[in-house]
Amino acid sequence: MMKSRYVKRPKAKVHLFTNVIVCADCGTSLWYLQNRKGYVCGRYRKHGKRACTSHSIKEEKLKALVMDDLRHLTQMSVSKENVLEQVEKTVQKTKKENEKKLLQKEREVDKLKNENRKFLKLLAEEVITPDEYRDITNHNHEKIKELGIEIVKLRSENNNEALDNKQLQKFFNIAESVLKFEELTEELLHRLVEKIEVKEQGEIVIHYNFMSPLSLVV
Ligand SMILES: [Zn+2]
């Protein structure tokens, strides 16, 4: 085996939540403080009270909070069918509503097109002048264009599943692994959590890097 040519420098100890937790108010990373067994806002630590407040939180508390939230988020997956059923229901309901709206808008477009045809006839019969014809039909054309955009949007919404099977499967895999872990490990944290914001009173907001089907159902 090749030996490393570099002499290892003593490295600052990296803690579990380093690079994951940030101050909700100033956006700076929180720093681990050995004597507090927890983290404080880096900006506060460096520049004092005028720059930010401490936003301190103990590592043990943070671990428990994240694990609780993960368990809560994934417990429903124990009954996988139940989740799938509810997601399917929500998706179907939205689809139905969209189809109703689509029909309405398509009818409106037909109505406007018919109107334009009538005006064309009136123009041919010289009941209205070309200027009048242009005025009236321009307005209708604009409306038809607007409706067309809305129709395209509704159609694409209905073709897009909010959560496809791949995402669902990913979620269930995550849920299974969460259930296996007794406590929050580095592996679990870095696999699932993108960022944690710590508010002044120690409340946290967890940003996961996966999508939960529960977010659709609730
Ligand atoms: Zn701060």
PDB file of C-alpha atoms and ligand atoms in Angstrom:
ATOM      1  CA  MET A   1       0.000   0.000   0.000  1.00  0.00           C
ATOM      2  CA  MET A   2       1.182   3.485  -0.795  1.00  0.00           C
ATOM      3  CA  LYS A   3       1.923   5.687   2.119  1.00  0.00           C
ATOM      4  CA  SER A   4       0.418   9.110   2.183  1.00  0.00           C
ATOM      5  CA  ARG A   5       3.014  11.754   1.446  1.00  0.00           C
ATOM      6  CA  TYR A   6       1.230  14.267   3.549  1.00  0.00           C
ATOM      7  CA  VAL A   7       1.616  14.590   7.251  1.00  0.00           C
ATOM      8  CA  LYS A   8      -1.805  14.810   8.758  1.00  0.00           C
ATOM      9  CA  ARG A   9      -2.469  18.073  10.497  1.00  0.00           C
ATOM     10  CA  PRO A  10      -4.497  17.944  13.659  1.00  0.00           C
ATOM     11  CA  LYS A  11      -7.983  18.569  12.374  1.00  0.00           C
ATOM     12  CA  ALA A  12     -10.717  20.453  14.194  1.00  0.00           C
ATOM     13  CA  LYS A  13     -13.188  17.895  15.438  1.00  0.00           C
ATOM     14  CA  VAL A  14     -16.228  17.737  13.234  1.00  0.00           C
ATOM     15  CA  HIS A  15     -19.495  17.267  15.046  1.00  0.00           C
ATOM     16  CA  LEU A  16     -22.615  15.476  13.973  1.00  0.00           C
ATOM     17  CA  PHE A  17     -24.531  18.546  12.867  1.00  0.00           C
ATOM     18  CA  THR A  18     -21.615  20.553  11.485  1.00  0.00           C
ATOM     19  CA  ASN A  19     -22.516  21.864   8.008  1.00  0.00           C
ATOM     20  CA  VAL A  20     -26.147  20.896   8.581  1.00  0.00           C
ATOM     21  CA  ILE A  21     -27.461  23.390  11.134  1.00  0.00           C
ATOM     22  CA  VAL A  22     -27.774  27.071  10.430  1.00  0.00           C
ATOM     23  CA  CYS A  23     -29.101  30.057  12.324  1.00  0.00           C
ATOM     24  CA  ALA A  24     -32.683  30.775  11.208  1.00  0.00           C
ATOM     25  CA  ASP A  25     -32.120  34.522  11.609  1.00  0.00           C
ATOM     26  CA  CYS A  26     -28.715  35.258  10.096  1.00  0.00           C
ATOM     27  CA  GLY A  27     -28.091  32.101   8.059  1.00  0.00           C
ATOM     28  CA  THR A  28     -24.659  31.441   9.556  1.00  0.00           C
ATOM     29  CA  SER A  29     -23.650  27.887  10.441  1.00  0.00           C
ATOM     30  CA  LEU A  30     -23.908  27.006  14.103  1.00  0.00           C
ATOM     31  CA  TRP A  31     -20.673  26.165  15.886  1.00  0.00           C
ATOM     32  CA  TYR A  32     -20.148  23.310  18.288  1.00  0.00           C
ATOM     33  CA  LEU A  33     -18.970  24.347  21.721  1.00  0.00           C
ATOM     34  CA  GLN A  34     -17.415  21.620  23.822  1.00  0.00           C
ATOM     35  CA  ASN A  35     -18.267  23.199  27.152  1.00  0.00           C
ATOM     36  CA  ARG A  36     -21.939  23.566  26.214  1.00  0.00           C
ATOM     37  CA  LYS A  37     -22.156  20.193  24.498  1.00  0.00           C
ATOM     38  CA  GLY A  38     -24.130  22.063  21.924  1.00  0.00           C
ATOM     39  CA  TYR A  39     -24.169  24.615  19.159  1.00  0.00           C
ATOM     40  CA  VAL A  40     -24.443  28.396  18.953  1.00  0.00           C
ATOM     41  CA  CYS A  41     -24.818  30.822  16.050  1.00  0.00           C
ATOM     42  CA  GLY A  42     -21.387  31.348  14.463  1.00  0.00           C
ATOM     43  CA  ARG A  43     -22.019  35.007  13.877  1.00  0.00           C
ATOM     44  CA  TYR A  44     -22.991  35.552  17.502  1.00  0.00           C
ATOM     45  CA  ARG A  45     -19.946  33.606  18.620  1.00  0.00           C
ATOM     46  CA  LYS A  46     -17.626  35.693  16.479  1.00  0.00           C
ATOM     47  CA  HIS A  47     -19.149  39.173  16.700  1.00  0.00           C
ATOM     48  CA  GLY A  48     -21.216  39.080  19.849  1.00  0.00           C
ATOM     49  CA  LYS A  49     -24.688  40.220  20.801  1.00  0.00           C
ATOM     50  CA  ARG A  50     -24.849  43.046  18.312  1.00  0.00           C
ATOM     51  CA  ALA A  51     -24.490  40.644  15.411  1.00  0.00           C
ATOM     52  CA  CYS A  52     -27.007  37.963  16.402  1.00  0.00           C
ATOM     53  CA  THR A  53     -28.362  36.082  19.424  1.00  0.00           C
ATOM     54  CA  SER A  54     -26.988  32.785  20.678  1.00  0.00           C
ATOM     55  CA  HIS A  55     -29.541  30.377  19.188  1.00  0.00           C
ATOM     56  CA  SER A  56     -27.998  27.760  21.419  1.00  0.00           C
ATOM     57  CA  ILE A  57     -29.127  24.182  21.308  1.00  0.00           C
ATOM     58  CA  LYS A  58     -27.732  21.035  22.909  1.00  0.00           C
ATOM     59  CA  GLU A  59     -26.576  18.253  20.657  1.00  0.00           C
ATOM     60  CA  GLU A  60     -28.529  15.588  22.543  1.00  0.00           C
ATOM     61  CA  LYS A  61     -31.734  17.590  22.261  1.00  0.00           C
ATOM     62  CA  LEU A  62     -31.174  18.140  18.567  1.00  0.00           C
ATOM     63  CA  LYS A  63     -30.619  14.437  17.996  1.00  0.00           C
ATOM     64  CA  ALA A  64     -33.816  13.568  19.811  1.00  0.00           C
ATOM     65  CA  LEU A  65     -35.856  16.186  17.962  1.00  0.00           C
ATOM     66  CA  VAL A  66     -34.700  15.062  14.533  1.00  0.00           C
ATOM     67  CA  MET A  67     -35.244  11.404  15.357  1.00  0.00           C
ATOM     68  CA  ASP A  68     -38.736  12.113  16.714  1.00  0.00           C
ATOM     69  CA  ASP A  69     -39.639  14.013  13.597  1.00  0.00           C
ATOM     70  CA  LEU A  70     -38.310  11.271  11.352  1.00  0.00           C
ATOM     71  CA  ARG A  71     -40.253   8.641  13.259  1.00  0.00           C
ATOM     72  CA  HIS A  72     -43.387  10.721  13.099  1.00  0.00           C
ATOM     73  CA  LEU A  73     -42.907  11.309   9.389  1.00  0.00           C
ATOM     74  CA  THR A  74     -42.376   7.676   8.606  1.00  0.00           C
ATOM     75  CA  GLN A  75     -44.582   5.834  11.075  1.00  0.00           C
ATOM     76  CA  MET A  76     -47.539   5.809   8.731  1.00  0.00           C
ATOM     77  CA  SER A  77     -45.510   3.840   6.256  1.00  0.00           C
ATOM     78  CA  VAL A  78     -45.941   0.859   8.552  1.00  0.00           C
ATOM     79  CA  SER A  79     -49.248   0.578   6.789  1.00  0.00           C
ATOM     80  CA  LYS A  80     -47.931   1.105   3.309  1.00  0.00           C
ATOM     81  CA  GLU A  81     -51.240   0.345   1.631  1.00  0.00           C
ATOM     82  CA  ASN A  82     -52.944   2.984   3.693  1.00  0.00           C
ATOM     83  CA  VAL A  83     -50.531   5.664   2.534  1.00  0.00           C
ATOM     84  CA  LEU A  84     -50.765   4.582  -1.079  1.00  0.00           C
ATOM     85  CA  GLU A  85     -54.524   4.592  -0.905  1.00  0.00           C
ATOM     86  CA  GLN A  86     -54.676   8.089   0.520  1.00  0.00           C
ATOM     87  CA  VAL A  87     -52.184   9.453  -1.981  1.00  0.00           C
ATOM     88  CA  GLU A  88     -54.152   7.883  -4.806  1.00  0.00           C
ATOM     89  CA  LYS A  89     -57.385   9.417  -3.510  1.00  0.00           C
ATOM     90  CA  THR A  90     -55.858  12.884  -3.339  1.00  0.00           C
ATOM     91  CA  VAL A  91     -54.407  12.557  -6.829  1.00  0.00           C
ATOM     92  CA  GLN A  92     -57.730  11.390  -8.261  1.00  0.00           C
ATOM     93  CA  LYS A  93     -59.627  14.193  -6.595  1.00  0.00           C
ATOM     94  CA  THR A  94     -57.323  16.832  -8.062  1.00  0.00           C
ATOM     95  CA  LYS A  95     -57.583  15.191 -11.472  1.00  0.00           C
ATOM     96  CA  LYS A  96     -61.356  15.279 -11.408  1.00  0.00           C
ATOM     97  CA  GLU A  97     -61.394  18.936 -10.410  1.00  0.00           C
ATOM     98  CA  ASN A  98     -58.939  19.757 -13.175  1.00  0.00           C
ATOM     99  CA  GLU A  99     -61.016  17.909 -15.753  1.00  0.00           C
ATOM    100  CA  LYS A 100     -64.067  19.926 -14.772  1.00  0.00           C
ATOM    101  CA  LYS A 101     -62.131  23.157 -15.202  1.00  0.00           C
ATOM    102  CA  LEU A 102     -60.763  21.947 -18.531  1.00  0.00           C
ATOM    103  CA  LEU A 103     -64.226  21.256 -19.889  1.00  0.00           C
ATOM    104  CA  GLN A 104     -65.425  24.696 -18.817  1.00  0.00           C
ATOM    105  CA  LYS A 105     -62.539  26.449 -20.495  1.00  0.00           C
ATOM    106  CA  GLU A 106     -62.846  24.447 -23.689  1.00  0.00           C
ATOM    107  CA  ARG A 107     -66.528  25.377 -23.877  1.00  0.00           C
ATOM    108  CA  GLU A 108     -65.648  29.016 -23.428  1.00  0.00           C
ATOM    109  CA  VAL A 109     -63.162  28.800 -26.293  1.00  0.00           C
ATOM    110  CA  ASP A 110     -65.824  27.250 -28.538  1.00  0.00           C
ATOM    111  CA  LYS A 111     -68.254  29.986 -27.628  1.00  0.00           C
ATOM    112  CA  LEU A 112     -65.768  32.718 -28.492  1.00  0.00           C
ATOM    113  CA  LYS A 113     -64.851  31.069 -31.785  1.00  0.00           C
ATOM    114  CA  ASN A 114     -68.538  30.847 -32.708  1.00  0.00           C
ATOM    115  CA  GLU A 115     -68.952  34.503 -31.908  1.00  0.00           C
ATOM    116  CA  ASN A 116     -66.073  35.386 -34.198  1.00  0.00           C
ATOM    117  CA  ARG A 117     -67.696  33.413 -37.002  1.00  0.00           C
ATOM    118  CA  LYS A 118     -70.926  35.339 -36.535  1.00  0.00           C
ATOM    119  CA  PHE A 119     -69.061  38.639 -36.726  1.00  0.00           C
ATOM    120  CA  LEU A 120     -67.313  37.489 -39.875  1.00  0.00           C
ATOM    121  CA  LYS A 121     -70.732  36.849 -41.397  1.00  0.00           C
ATOM    122  CA  LEU A 122     -71.902  40.301 -40.335  1.00  0.00           C
ATOM    123  CA  LEU A 123     -68.796  41.770 -41.919  1.00  0.00           C
ATOM    124  CA  ALA A 124     -69.492  39.893 -45.161  1.00  0.00           C
ATOM    125  CA  GLU A 125     -73.052  41.185 -45.145  1.00  0.00           C
ATOM    126  CA  GLU A 126     -71.640  44.667 -44.499  1.00  0.00           C
ATOM    127  CA  VAL A 127     -73.666  45.058 -41.300  1.00  0.00           C
ATOM    128  CA  ILE A 128     -70.456  46.020 -39.473  1.00  0.00           C
ATOM    129  CA  THR A 129     -67.364  47.836 -40.734  1.00  0.00           C
ATOM    130  CA  PRO A 130     -63.926  46.180 -40.953  1.00  0.00           C
ATOM    131  CA  ASP A 131     -62.779  48.361 -38.027  1.00  0.00           C
ATOM    132  CA  GLU A 132     -65.640  47.210 -35.866  1.00  0.00           C
ATOM    133  CA  TYR A 133     -64.961  43.627 -36.871  1.00  0.00           C
ATOM    134  CA  ARG A 134     -61.286  43.939 -35.901  1.00  0.00           C
ATOM    135  CA  ASP A 135     -62.123  45.520 -32.549  1.00  0.00           C
ATOM    136  CA  ILE A 136     -64.570  42.870 -31.514  1.00  0.00           C
ATOM    137  CA  THR A 137     -62.640  39.864 -32.733  1.00  0.00           C
ATOM    138  CA  ASN A 138     -59.292  41.095 -31.364  1.00  0.00           C
ATOM    139  CA  HIS A 139     -60.785  41.029 -27.919  1.00  0.00           C
ATOM    140  CA  ASN A 140     -62.039  37.497 -28.443  1.00  0.00           C
ATOM    141  CA  HIS A 141     -58.702  36.377 -29.867  1.00  0.00           C
ATOM    142  CA  GLU A 142     -56.926  37.636 -26.762  1.00  0.00           C
ATOM    143  CA  LYS A 143     -59.343  35.747 -24.546  1.00  0.00           C
ATOM    144  CA  ILE A 144     -58.920  32.580 -26.599  1.00  0.00           C
ATOM    145  CA  LYS A 145     -55.153  32.872 -26.249  1.00  0.00           C
ATOM    146  CA  GLU A 146     -55.383  33.269 -22.464  1.00  0.00           C
ATOM    147  CA  LEU A 147     -57.726  30.314 -22.174  1.00  0.00           C
ATOM    148  CA  GLY A 148     -55.381  28.257 -24.353  1.00  0.00           C
ATOM    149  CA  ILE A 149     -52.519  28.826 -21.924  1.00  0.00           C
ATOM    150  CA  GLU A 150     -54.691  27.800 -18.975  1.00  0.00           C
ATOM    151  CA  ILE A 151     -55.830  24.690 -20.821  1.00  0.00           C
ATOM    152  CA  VAL A 152     -52.263  23.606 -21.570  1.00  0.00           C
ATOM    153  CA  LYS A 153     -51.356  24.130 -17.918  1.00  0.00           C
ATOM    154  CA  LEU A 154     -54.289  22.083 -16.641  1.00  0.00           C
ATOM    155  CA  ARG A 155     -53.548  19.253 -19.085  1.00  0.00           C
ATOM    156  CA  SER A 156     -49.903  19.036 -18.069  1.00  0.00           C
ATOM    157  CA  GLU A 157     -50.878  19.098 -14.399  1.00  0.00           C
ATOM    158  CA  ASN A 158     -53.092  16.116 -14.961  1.00  0.00           C
ATOM    159  CA  ASN A 159     -50.371  14.203 -16.761  1.00  0.00           C
ATOM    160  CA  ASN A 160     -47.893  14.800 -13.969  1.00  0.00           C
ATOM    161  CA  GLU A 161     -48.252  12.549 -11.002  1.00  0.00           C
ATOM    162  CA  ALA A 162     -47.487  14.577  -7.919  1.00  0.00           C
ATOM    163  CA  LEU A 163     -45.530  11.682  -6.539  1.00  0.00           C
ATOM    164  CA  ASP A 164     -44.457   8.992  -8.923  1.00  0.00           C
ATOM    165  CA  ASN A 165     -43.823   5.403  -7.958  1.00  0.00           C
ATOM    166  CA  LYS A 166     -40.072   5.889  -7.830  1.00  0.00           C
ATOM    167  CA  GLN A 167     -40.394   8.656  -5.257  1.00  0.00           C
ATOM    168  CA  LEU A 168     -42.841   6.605  -3.224  1.00  0.00           C
ATOM    169  CA  GLN A 169     -40.538   3.613  -3.244  1.00  0.00           C
ATOM    170  CA  LYS A 170     -37.647   5.821  -2.143  1.00  0.00           C
ATOM    171  CA  PHE A 171     -39.747   7.086   0.720  1.00  0.00           C
ATOM    172  CA  PHE A 172     -40.684   3.614   1.874  1.00  0.00           C
ATOM    173  CA  ASN A 173     -37.039   2.553   1.796  1.00  0.00           C
ATOM    174  CA  ILE A 174     -36.167   5.547   3.927  1.00  0.00           C
ATOM    175  CA  ALA A 175     -38.991   4.771   6.318  1.00  0.00           C
ATOM    176  CA  GLU A 176     -37.751   1.220   6.745  1.00  0.00           C
ATOM    177  CA  SER A 177     -34.228   2.334   7.524  1.00  0.00           C
ATOM    178  CA  VAL A 178     -35.460   4.927  10.016  1.00  0.00           C
ATOM    179  CA  LEU A 179     -37.359   2.241  11.879  1.00  0.00           C
ATOM    180  CA  LYS A 180     -34.188   0.173  12.096  1.00  0.00           C
ATOM    181  CA  PHE A 181     -32.123   2.884  13.766  1.00  0.00           C
ATOM    182  CA  GLU A 182     -32.347   3.401  17.506  1.00  0.00           C
ATOM    183  CA  GLU A 183     -30.805   6.831  17.388  1.00  0.00           C
ATOM    184  CA  LEU A 184     -29.744   9.411  14.881  1.00  0.00           C
ATOM    185  CA  THR A 185     -26.493   8.383  13.258  1.00  0.00           C
ATOM    186  CA  GLU A 186     -24.262  10.365  10.969  1.00  0.00           C
ATOM    187  CA  GLU A 187     -25.240   8.097   8.106  1.00  0.00           C
ATOM    188  CA  LEU A 188     -28.937   8.632   8.622  1.00  0.00           C
ATOM    189  CA  LEU A 189     -28.558  12.366   9.089  1.00  0.00           C
ATOM    190  CA  HIS A 190     -26.545  12.974   5.965  1.00  0.00           C
ATOM    191  CA  ARG A 191     -28.681  10.720   3.856  1.00  0.00           C
ATOM    192  CA  LEU A 192     -31.977  12.328   4.809  1.00  0.00           C
ATOM    193  CA  VAL A 193     -31.448  15.841   6.068  1.00  0.00           C
ATOM    194  CA  GLU A 194     -30.454  18.724   3.874  1.00  0.00           C
ATOM    195  CA  LYS A 195     -30.501  21.490   6.426  1.00  0.00           C
ATOM    196  CA  ILE A 196     -31.766  22.323   9.906  1.00  0.00           C
ATOM    197  CA  GLU A 197     -32.631  25.867  10.853  1.00  0.00           C
ATOM    198  CA  VAL A 198     -32.441  26.783  14.526  1.00  0.00           C
ATOM    199  CA  LYS A 199     -34.697  29.579  15.728  1.00  0.00           C
ATOM    200  CA  GLU A 200     -33.901  31.887  18.607  1.00  0.00           C
ATOM    201  CA  GLN A 201     -36.032  29.978  21.100  1.00  0.00           C
ATOM    202  CA  GLY A 202     -34.438  26.677  20.135  1.00  0.00           C
ATOM    203  CA  GLU A 203     -37.223  25.546  17.808  1.00  0.00           C
ATOM    204  CA  ILE A 204     -35.981  23.812  14.715  1.00  0.00           C
ATOM    205  CA  VAL A 205     -37.128  23.556  11.102  1.00  0.00           C
ATOM    206  CA  ILE A 206     -35.884  20.442   9.339  1.00  0.00           C
ATOM    207  CA  HIS A 207     -35.445  20.410   5.568  1.00  0.00           C
ATOM    208  CA  TYR A 208     -35.366  16.853   4.277  1.00  0.00           C
ATOM    209  CA  ASN A 209     -33.973  15.864   0.943  1.00  0.00           C
ATOM    210  CA  PHE A 210     -36.784  13.480   0.177  1.00  0.00           C
ATOM    211  CA  MET A 211     -40.477  13.994  -0.395  1.00  0.00           C
ATOM    212  CA  SER A 212     -42.978  12.432   1.916  1.00  0.00           C
ATOM    213  CA  PRO A 213     -46.308  11.208   0.564  1.00  0.00           C
ATOM    214  CA  LEU A 214     -47.779  12.493   3.809  1.00  0.00           C
ATOM    215  CA  SER A 215     -47.139  16.024   2.626  1.00  0.00           C
ATOM    216  CA  LEU A 216     -49.752  15.368  -0.061  1.00  0.00           C
ATOM    217  CA  VAL A 217     -52.303  13.786   2.178  1.00  0.00           C
ATOM    218  CA  VAL A 218     -52.280  16.203   5.084  1.00  0.00           C
TER     219      VAL A 218
HETATM  220 ZN    ZN B   1     -27.429  34.048  13.865  1.00  0.00          ZN
END
